XYZ file of C-alpha atoms in Angstrom:
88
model
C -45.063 21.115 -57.590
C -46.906 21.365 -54.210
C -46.237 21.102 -50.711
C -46.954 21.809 -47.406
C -45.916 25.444 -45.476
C -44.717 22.794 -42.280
C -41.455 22.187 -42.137
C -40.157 19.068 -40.062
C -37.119 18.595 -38.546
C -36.377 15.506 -36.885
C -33.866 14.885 -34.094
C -32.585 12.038 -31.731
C -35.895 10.400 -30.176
C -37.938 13.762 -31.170
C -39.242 15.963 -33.428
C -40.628 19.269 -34.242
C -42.316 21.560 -36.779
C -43.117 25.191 -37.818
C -44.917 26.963 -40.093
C -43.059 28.507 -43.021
C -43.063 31.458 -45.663
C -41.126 30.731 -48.808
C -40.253 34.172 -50.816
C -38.004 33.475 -53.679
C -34.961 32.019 -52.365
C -35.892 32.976 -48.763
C -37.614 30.618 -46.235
C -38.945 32.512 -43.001
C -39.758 29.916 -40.154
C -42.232 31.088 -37.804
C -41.349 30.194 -33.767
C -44.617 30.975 -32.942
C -46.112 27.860 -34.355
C -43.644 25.322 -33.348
C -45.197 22.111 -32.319
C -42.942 19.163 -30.937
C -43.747 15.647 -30.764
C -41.207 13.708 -28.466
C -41.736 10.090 -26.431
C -40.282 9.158 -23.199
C -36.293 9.815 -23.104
C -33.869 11.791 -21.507
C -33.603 13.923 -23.917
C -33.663 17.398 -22.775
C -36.488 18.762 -24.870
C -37.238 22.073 -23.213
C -33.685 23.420 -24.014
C -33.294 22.213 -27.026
C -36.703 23.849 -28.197
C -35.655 27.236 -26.451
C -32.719 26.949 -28.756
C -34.573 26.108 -31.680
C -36.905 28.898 -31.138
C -33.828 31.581 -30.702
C -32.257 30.226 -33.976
C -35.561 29.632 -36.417
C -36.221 33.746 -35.416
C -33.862 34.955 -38.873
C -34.538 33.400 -42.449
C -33.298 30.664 -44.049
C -31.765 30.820 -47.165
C -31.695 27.816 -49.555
C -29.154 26.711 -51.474
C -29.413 24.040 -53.720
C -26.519 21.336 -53.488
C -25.650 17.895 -55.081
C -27.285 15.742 -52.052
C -30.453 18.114 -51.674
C -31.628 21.799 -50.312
C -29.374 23.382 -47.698
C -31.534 25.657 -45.083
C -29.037 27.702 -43.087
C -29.142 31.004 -41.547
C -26.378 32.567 -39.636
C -26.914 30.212 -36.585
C -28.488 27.051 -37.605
C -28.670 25.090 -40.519
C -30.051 21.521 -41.863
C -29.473 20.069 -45.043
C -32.935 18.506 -47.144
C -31.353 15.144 -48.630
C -33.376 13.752 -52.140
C -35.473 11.094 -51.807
C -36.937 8.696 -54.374
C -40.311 10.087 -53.942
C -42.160 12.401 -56.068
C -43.527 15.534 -54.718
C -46.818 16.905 -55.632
């Protein structure tokens, strides 16, 4: 089992990703690396990605649930459905 230390999070009309260290059960984003990718909307981008970066600061735990991985610290959270893919 492989995979990448990006995680990628995608949102209405935009999307963003960070670099990650995974200890054990512990994921630990890293704000500092955040890179978004968004096209032309309204969407307002620059506060959402302040408020990304404030949340992403503590680690995520995982938790493994029926539908997929649960990421979640004490302000944030986002659940990682299955897909029919394999990983590798």
């Amino acid at each position: 089992m492989g995979g990448s230390p990006w995680m990628s999070v995608r949102i209405p009309r935009a999307s963003y990703a960070l670099r990650v260290s995974i200890v054990g059960q512990t994921i630990t984003p890293d704000p500092a690396t955040m890179k978004s990718s968004v096209g032309t909307c309204d969407f307002p981008w620059d506060e959402e990605q302040k408020r990304i970066a404030k949340y992403v600061q503590e680690p995520l735990q995982s938790v493994e649930k029926d539908a997929g991985i649960a990421l979640h610290n004490s302000e944030w959270g986002v659940t990682l459905f299955r897909t029919p893919y394999e990983t590798y």
